[in-house]
Short mmCIF file of C-alpha atoms and ligand atoms in Angstrom, two decimals:
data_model
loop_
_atom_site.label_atom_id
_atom_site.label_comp_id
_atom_site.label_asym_id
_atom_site.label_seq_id
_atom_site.Cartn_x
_atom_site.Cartn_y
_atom_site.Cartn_z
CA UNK A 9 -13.32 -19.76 -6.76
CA UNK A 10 -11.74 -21.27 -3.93
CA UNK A 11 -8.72 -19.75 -2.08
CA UNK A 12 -5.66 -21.99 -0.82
CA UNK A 13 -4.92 -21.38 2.96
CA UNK A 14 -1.33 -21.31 4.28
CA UNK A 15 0.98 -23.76 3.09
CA UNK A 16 1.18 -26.79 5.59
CA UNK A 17 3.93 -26.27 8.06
CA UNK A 18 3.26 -22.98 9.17
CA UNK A 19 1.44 -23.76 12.05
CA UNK A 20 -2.46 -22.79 11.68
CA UNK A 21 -4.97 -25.22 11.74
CA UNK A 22 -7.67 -23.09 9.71
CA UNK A 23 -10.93 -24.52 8.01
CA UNK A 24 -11.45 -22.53 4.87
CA UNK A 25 -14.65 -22.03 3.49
CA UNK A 26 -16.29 -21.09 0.01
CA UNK A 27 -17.80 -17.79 0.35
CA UNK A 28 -20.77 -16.84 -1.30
CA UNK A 29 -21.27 -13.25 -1.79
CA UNK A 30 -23.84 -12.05 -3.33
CA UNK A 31 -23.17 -10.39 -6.53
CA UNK A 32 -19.26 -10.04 -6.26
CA UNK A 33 -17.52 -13.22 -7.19
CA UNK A 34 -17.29 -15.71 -10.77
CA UNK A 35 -19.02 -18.80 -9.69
CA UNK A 36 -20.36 -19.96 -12.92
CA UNK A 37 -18.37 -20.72 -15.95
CA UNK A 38 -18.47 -17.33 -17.86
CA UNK A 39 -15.49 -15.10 -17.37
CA UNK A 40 -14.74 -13.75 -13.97
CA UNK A 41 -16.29 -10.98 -12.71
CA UNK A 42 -14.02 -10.28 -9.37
CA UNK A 43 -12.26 -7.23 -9.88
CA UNK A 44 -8.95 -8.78 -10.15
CA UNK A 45 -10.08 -10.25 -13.31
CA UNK A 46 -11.66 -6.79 -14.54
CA UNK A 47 -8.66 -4.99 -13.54
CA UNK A 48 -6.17 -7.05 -15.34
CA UNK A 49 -8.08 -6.35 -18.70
CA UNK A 50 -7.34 -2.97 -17.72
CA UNK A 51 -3.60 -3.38 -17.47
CA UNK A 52 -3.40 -2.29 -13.82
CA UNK A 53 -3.27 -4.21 -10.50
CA UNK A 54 -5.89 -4.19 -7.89
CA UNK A 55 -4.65 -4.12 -4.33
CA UNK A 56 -5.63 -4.25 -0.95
CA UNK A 57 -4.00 -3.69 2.44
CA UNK A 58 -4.56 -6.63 4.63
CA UNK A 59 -4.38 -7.26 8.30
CA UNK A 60 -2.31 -10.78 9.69
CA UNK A 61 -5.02 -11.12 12.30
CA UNK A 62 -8.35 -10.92 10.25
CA UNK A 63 -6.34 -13.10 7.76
CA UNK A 64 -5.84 -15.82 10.32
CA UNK A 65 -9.10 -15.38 12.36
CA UNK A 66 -11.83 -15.12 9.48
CA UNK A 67 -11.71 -17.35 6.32
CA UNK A 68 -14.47 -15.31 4.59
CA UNK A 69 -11.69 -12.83 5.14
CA UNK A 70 -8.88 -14.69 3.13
CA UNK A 71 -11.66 -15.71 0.53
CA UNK A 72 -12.70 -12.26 -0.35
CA UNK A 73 -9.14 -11.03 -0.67
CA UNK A 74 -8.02 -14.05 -3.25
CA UNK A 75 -10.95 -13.53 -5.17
CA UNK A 76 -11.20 -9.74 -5.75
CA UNK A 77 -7.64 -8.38 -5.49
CA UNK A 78 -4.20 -9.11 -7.13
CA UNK A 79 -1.94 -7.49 -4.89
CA UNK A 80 -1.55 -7.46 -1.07
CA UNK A 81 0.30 -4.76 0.89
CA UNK A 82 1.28 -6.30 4.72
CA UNK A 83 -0.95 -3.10 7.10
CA UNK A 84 1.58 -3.72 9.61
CA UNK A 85 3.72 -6.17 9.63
CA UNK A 86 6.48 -5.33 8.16
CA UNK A 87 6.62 -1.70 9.51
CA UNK A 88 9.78 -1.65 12.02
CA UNK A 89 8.05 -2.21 15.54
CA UNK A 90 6.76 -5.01 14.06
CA UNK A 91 9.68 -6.78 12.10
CA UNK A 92 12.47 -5.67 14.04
CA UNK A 93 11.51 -5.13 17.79
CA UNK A 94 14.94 -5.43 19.18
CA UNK A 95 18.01 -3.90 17.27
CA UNK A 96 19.62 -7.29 17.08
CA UNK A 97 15.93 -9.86 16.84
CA UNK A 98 13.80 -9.92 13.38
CA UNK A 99 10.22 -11.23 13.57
CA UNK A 100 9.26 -12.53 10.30
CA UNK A 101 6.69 -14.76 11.35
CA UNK A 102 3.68 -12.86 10.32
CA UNK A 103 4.95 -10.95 7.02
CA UNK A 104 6.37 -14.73 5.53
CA UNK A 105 2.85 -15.79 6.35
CA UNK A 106 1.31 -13.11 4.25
CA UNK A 107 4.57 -13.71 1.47
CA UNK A 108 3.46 -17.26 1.80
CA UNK A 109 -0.54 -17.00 1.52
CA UNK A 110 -0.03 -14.66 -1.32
CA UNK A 111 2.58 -17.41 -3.16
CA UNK A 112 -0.52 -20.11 -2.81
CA UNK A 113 -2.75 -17.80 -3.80
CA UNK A 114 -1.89 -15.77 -6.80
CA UNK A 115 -1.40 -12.48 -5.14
CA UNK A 116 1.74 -10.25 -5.78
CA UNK A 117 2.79 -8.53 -2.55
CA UNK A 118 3.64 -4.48 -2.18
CA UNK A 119 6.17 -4.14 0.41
CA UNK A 120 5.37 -1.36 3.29
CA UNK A 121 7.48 0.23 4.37
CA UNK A 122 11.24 0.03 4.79
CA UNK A 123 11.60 3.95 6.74
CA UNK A 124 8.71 5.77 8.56
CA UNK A 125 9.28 7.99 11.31
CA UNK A 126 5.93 6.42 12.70
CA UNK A 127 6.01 2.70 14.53
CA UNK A 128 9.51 2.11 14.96
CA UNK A 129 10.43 0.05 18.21
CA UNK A 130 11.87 2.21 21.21
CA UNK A 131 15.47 0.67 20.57
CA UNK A 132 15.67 2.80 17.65
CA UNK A 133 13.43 5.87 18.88
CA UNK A 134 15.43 6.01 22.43
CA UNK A 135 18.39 5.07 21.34
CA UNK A 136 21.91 6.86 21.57
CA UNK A 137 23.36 6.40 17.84
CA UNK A 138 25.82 8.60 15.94
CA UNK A 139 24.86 9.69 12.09
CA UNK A 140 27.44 6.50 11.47
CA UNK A 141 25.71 4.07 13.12
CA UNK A 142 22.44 5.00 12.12
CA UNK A 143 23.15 4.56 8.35
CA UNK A 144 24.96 1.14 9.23
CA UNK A 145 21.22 0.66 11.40
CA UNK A 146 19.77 1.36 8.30
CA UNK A 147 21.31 -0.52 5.68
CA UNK A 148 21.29 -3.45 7.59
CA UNK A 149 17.83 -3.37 8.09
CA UNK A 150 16.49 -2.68 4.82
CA UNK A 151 19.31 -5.74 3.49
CA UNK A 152 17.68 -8.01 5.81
CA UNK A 153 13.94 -7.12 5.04
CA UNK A 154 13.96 -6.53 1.30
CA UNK A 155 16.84 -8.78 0.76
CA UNK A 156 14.28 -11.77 2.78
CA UNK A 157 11.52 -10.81 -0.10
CA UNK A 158 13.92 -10.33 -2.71
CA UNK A 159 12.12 -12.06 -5.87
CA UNK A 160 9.61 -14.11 -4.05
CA UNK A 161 6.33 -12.08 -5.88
CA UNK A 162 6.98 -8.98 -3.90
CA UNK A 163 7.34 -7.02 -6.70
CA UNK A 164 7.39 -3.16 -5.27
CA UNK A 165 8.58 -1.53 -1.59
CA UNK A 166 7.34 1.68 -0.19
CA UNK A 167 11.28 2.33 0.51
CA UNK A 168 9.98 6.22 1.92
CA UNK A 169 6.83 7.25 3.95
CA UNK A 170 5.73 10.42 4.53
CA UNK A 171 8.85 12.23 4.42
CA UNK A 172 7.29 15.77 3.18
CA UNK A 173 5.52 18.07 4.94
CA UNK A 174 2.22 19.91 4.35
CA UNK A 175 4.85 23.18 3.16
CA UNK A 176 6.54 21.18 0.93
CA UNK A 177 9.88 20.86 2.97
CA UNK A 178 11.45 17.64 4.65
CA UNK A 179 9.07 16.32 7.74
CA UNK A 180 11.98 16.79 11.00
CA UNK A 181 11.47 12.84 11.65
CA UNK A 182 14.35 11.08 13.30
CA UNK A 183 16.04 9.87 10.20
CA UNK A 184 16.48 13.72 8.80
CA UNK A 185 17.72 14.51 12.71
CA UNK A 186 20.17 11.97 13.15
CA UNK A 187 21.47 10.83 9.67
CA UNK A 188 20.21 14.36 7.53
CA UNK A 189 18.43 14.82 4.15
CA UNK A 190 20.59 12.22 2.53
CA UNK A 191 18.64 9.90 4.36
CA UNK A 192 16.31 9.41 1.58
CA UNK A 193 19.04 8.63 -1.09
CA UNK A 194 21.12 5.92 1.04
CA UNK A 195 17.17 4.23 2.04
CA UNK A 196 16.87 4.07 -2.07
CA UNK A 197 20.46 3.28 -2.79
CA UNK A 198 19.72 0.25 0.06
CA UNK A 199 16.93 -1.39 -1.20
CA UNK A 200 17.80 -1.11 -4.61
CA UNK A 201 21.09 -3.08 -3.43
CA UNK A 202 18.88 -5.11 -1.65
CA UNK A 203 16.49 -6.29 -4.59
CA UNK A 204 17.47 -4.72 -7.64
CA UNK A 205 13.87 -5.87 -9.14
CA UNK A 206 11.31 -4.43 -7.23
CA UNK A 207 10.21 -1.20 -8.27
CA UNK A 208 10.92 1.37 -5.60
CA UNK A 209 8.36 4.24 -4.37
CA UNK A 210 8.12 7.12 -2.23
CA UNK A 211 4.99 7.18 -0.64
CA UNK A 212 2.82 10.03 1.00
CA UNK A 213 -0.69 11.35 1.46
CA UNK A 214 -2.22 14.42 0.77
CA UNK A 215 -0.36 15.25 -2.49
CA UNK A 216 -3.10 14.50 -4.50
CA UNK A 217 -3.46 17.90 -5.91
CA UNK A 218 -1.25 20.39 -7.32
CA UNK A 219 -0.47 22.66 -4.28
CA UNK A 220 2.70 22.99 -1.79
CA UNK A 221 3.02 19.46 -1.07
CA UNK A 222 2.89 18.08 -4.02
CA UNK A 223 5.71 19.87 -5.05
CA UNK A 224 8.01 19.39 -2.08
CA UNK A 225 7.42 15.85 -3.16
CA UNK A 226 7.92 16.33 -6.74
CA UNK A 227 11.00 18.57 -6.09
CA UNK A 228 12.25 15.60 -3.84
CA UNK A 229 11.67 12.94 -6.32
CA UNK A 230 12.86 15.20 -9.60
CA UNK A 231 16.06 15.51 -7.47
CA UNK A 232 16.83 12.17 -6.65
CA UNK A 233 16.62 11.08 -10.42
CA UNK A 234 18.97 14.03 -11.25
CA UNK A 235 21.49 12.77 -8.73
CA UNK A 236 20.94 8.90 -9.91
CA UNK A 237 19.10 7.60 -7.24
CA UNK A 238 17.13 4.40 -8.17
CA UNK A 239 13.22 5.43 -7.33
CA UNK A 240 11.04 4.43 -9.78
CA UNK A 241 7.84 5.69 -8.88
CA UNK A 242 5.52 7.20 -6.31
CA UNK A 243 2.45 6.19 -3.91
CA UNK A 244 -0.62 8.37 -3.61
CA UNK A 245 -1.95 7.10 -0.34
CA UNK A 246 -5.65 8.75 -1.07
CA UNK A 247 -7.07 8.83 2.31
CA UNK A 248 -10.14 10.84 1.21
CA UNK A 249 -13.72 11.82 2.74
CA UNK A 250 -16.78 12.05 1.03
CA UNK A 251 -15.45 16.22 0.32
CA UNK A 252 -13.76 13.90 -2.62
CA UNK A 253 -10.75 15.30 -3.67
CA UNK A 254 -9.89 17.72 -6.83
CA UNK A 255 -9.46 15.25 -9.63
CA UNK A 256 -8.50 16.99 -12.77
CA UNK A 257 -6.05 18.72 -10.95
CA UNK A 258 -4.80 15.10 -9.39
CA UNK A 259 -4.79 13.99 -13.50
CA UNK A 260 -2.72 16.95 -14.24
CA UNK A 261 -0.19 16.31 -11.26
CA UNK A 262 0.20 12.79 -12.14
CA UNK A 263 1.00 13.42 -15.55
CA UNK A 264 3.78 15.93 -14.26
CA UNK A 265 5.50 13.21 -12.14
CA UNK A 266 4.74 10.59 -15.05
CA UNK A 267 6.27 12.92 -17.49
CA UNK A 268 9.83 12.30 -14.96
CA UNK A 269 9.86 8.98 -15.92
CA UNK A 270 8.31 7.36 -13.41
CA UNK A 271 5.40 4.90 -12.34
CA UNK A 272 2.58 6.11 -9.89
CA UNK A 273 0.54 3.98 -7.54
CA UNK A 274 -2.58 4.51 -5.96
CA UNK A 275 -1.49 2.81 -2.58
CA UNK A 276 -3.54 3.24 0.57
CA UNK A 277 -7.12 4.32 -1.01
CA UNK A 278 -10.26 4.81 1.61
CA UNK A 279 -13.15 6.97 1.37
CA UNK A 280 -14.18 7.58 5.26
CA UNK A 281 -18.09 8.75 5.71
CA UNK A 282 -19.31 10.86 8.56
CA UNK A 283 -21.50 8.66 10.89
CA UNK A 284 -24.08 7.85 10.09
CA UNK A 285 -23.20 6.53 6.73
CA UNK A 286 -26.40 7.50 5.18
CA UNK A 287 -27.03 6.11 1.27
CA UNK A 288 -26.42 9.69 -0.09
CA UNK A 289 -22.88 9.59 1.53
CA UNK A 290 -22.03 5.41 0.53
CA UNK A 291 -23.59 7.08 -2.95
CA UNK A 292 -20.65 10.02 -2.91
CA UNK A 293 -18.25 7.39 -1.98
CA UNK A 294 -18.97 5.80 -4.66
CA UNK A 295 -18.19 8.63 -7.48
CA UNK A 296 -15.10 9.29 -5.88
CA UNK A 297 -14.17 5.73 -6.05
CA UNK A 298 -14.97 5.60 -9.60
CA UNK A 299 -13.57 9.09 -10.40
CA UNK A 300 -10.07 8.51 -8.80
CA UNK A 301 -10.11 5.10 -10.70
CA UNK A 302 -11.09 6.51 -14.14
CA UNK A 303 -7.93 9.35 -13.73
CA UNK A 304 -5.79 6.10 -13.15
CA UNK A 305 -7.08 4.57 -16.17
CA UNK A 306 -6.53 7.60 -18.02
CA UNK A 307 -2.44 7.83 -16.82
CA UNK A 308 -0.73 4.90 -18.25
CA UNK A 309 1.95 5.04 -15.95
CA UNK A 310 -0.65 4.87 -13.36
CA UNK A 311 0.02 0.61 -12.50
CA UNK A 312 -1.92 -0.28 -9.40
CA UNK A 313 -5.04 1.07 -7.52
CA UNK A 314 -4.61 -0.19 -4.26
CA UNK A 315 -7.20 0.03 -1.14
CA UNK A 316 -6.55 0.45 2.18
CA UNK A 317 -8.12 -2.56 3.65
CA UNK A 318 -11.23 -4.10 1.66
CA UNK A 319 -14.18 -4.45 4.27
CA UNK A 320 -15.47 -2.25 6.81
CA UNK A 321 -15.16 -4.79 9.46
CA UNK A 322 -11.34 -4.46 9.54
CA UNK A 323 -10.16 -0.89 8.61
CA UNK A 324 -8.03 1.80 10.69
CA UNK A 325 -10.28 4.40 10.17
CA UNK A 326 -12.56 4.23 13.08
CA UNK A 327 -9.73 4.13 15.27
CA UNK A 328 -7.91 6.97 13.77
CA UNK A 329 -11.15 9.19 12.63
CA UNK A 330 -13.37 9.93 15.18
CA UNK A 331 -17.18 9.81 13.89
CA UNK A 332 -15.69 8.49 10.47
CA UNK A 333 -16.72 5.14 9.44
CA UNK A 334 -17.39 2.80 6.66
CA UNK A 335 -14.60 4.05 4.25
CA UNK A 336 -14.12 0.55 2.25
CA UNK A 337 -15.56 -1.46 -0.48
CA UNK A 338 -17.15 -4.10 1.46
CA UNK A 339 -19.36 -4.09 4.48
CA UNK A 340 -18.98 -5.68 7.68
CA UNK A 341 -20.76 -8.23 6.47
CA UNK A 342 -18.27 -8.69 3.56
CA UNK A 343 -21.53 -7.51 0.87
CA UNK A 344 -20.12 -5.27 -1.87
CA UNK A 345 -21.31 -1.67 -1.47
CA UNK A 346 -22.00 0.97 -4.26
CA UNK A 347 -18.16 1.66 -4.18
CA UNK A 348 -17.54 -1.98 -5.11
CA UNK A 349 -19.74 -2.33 -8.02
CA UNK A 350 -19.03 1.52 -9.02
CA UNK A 351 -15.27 0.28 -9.41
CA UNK A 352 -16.60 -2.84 -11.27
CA UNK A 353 -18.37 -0.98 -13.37
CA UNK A 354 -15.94 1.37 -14.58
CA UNK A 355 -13.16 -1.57 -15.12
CA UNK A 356 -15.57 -2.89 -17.20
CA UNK A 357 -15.20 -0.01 -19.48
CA UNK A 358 -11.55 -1.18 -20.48
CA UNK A 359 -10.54 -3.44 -22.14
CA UNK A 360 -7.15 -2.03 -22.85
CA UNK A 361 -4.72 -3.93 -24.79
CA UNK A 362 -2.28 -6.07 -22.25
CA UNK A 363 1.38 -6.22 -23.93
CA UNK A 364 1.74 -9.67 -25.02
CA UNK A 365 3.70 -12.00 -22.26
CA UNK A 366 2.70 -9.22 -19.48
CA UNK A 367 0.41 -10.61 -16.91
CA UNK A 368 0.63 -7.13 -14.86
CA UNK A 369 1.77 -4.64 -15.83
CA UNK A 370 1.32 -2.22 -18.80
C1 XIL B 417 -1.98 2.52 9.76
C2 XIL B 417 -2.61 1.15 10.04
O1 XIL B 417 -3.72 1.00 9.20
C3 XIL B 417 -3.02 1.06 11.48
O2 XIL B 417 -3.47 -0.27 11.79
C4 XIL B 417 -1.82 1.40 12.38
O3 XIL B 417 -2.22 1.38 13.73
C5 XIL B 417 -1.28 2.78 12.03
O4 XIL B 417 -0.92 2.79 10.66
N1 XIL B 417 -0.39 5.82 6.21
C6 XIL B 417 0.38 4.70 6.11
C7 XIL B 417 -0.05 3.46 6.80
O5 XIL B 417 1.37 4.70 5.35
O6 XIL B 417 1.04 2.68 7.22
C8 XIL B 417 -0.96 3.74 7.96
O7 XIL B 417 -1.45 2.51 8.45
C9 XIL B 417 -2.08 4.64 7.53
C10 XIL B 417 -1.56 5.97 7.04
#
């Protein structure tokens, strides 16, 4: 299967190749075997962050992505510093090149992320604003940037990152310091004016269990629908070692946010090994892989199971983990490891009945 580059008139000159790799991707004529194919059998989405550069630099790069995954969330690029470096200049050259590859390329796109309290430009860090002007800062911003995607295959937004803390009560980020805790209900009542289709998530890590966190977040969440605010479902981000993470209690606090109403998403998935990544460890990996995927199988309001990053040769861990490595399901060399075919293997457990006329989406 061959992936379509960026539509002319963008401004790359980029030779795209086919890719061979071994063992991962439908070359003959029987059905596919890429895990986009497997997954949508299943009902659910398979997604994977990706990075602009890689994308632009590496064709194998691009290749592997449109074969294997159905849904791409931008790493970076549409995180504030990024998007909107100046309070009064947008840069959307790099996200509309993502929107754009994923258009020719079959891939829905997963917005990230409209507030963080992390990579925002010094205009807005530094800056002198009143709670007033911050809200107008605010909704202007999130009109622009989910208004831009509005209906063009971007079909959910991280609207909230990380606003919990490990005891359960609101992280003191500059949003809660210079607008307050309502913060989180005008970001949701924002985007939700911005695109009223997307589906709208808050999104945080280490929730994964029942435990303080998780229900700071749930208390958050539970709140906001009790007061009418439009989310509509949340993101566990899943950055997990090879300690693997408690999964039957992660089943049971799914089903208690699922049991709210609303949709959960596996959004920023890795699996970091200690160096040096011996077989026994990429072997771990790959149950925990497998496991986390089989509790989203099991959850059908679980939608999407979404990695963060696909191959080992482009991933944040490294930089962020020191002595962690090799977290992903491909290698450097873009070769499938265990994780990749343990993931394979259990989506080829499904099928589960797809609603008639729904490509997606349970
Ligand atoms: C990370 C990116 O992967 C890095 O490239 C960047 O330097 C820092 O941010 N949780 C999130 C993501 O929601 O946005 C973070 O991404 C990883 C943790």
């Amino acid at each position: 299967m061959k992936r379509r580059g960026f539509p002319a008139g963008i401004g790359w000159t980029i030779f795209f190749s086919i890719s061979t790799i071994a063992g991962a991707a439908a070359t003959g004529d029987g059905p596919s075997t890429a895990l986009k194919a497997l997954a949508k059998e299943c009902g659910i989405l398979i997604g994977s962050a990706v990075d602009y550069s890689a994308l632009v630099r590496e064709p194998i790069y691009g290749d592997t992505l449109s074969r294997e995954f159905s849904v791409l969330t931008p790493e970076n690029e549409m995180k504030w510093a990024r998007i909107h470096p100046q309070q009064f200049q947008y840069n959307f050259s790099q996200p509309d090149a993502m929107m754009a590859f994923a258009a020719s390329n079959d891939l829905l796109v997963h917005g990230h992320t409209l507030v963080w309290h992390r990579q925002v430009p010094e205009w807005l860090s530094a800056g002198t604003f009143t709670r007033e002007e911050m809200i107008n800062i605010l909704r202007s911003h999130i009109y622009t940037v989910a208004g831009r995607y509005r209906g063009r295959h971007l079909v959910a937004w991280d609207v909230v990152n990380e606003a919990v803390e490990s005891d359960g009560t609101l992280r003191k980020t500059l949003w809660l310091d210079r607008i307050g805790p309502d913060y989180i209900d005008l970001a949701f009542r924002f985007a939700s004016e911005a695109d009223r289709n997307a589906k709208l998530i808050y999104n945080d890590f280490s929730y994964e269990p029942i435990g303080t966190k998780s229900t700071g977040v749930y208390n958050l969440v539970s709140g906001m629908l009790a007061r009418g605010i439009p989310v509509h479902g949340v993101g566990f981000q899943m950055h997990l070692t090879t300690s693997g993470i408690d999964v039957s209690s992660f089943a049971q606090n799914m089903r208690r946010f699922a049991d709210l109403g609303l949709e959960i998403y596996i959004t920023e998935m890795d699996v970091r090994s200690r160096l040096p990544a011996t077989p026994s460890q990429l072997a771990t990996q790959a149950k925990i892989y497998r496991d986390v995927l089989d509790a989203c199988l099991g959850q059908p309001a679980c939608k999407a199971f979404q990695t963060w990053g696909f191959t080992d040769a482009h991933s944040w861990i490294p930089q962020f983990f020191q002595g962690f490595r090799a977290a992903l399901l491909f290698d450097k060399n873009y070769q499938p490891k265990s994780a990749y075919e343990a993931l394979s293997q259990r989506l080829r457990e499904c099928p589960r009945p797809v609603p008639p006329g729904d490509s997606h989406v349970r």
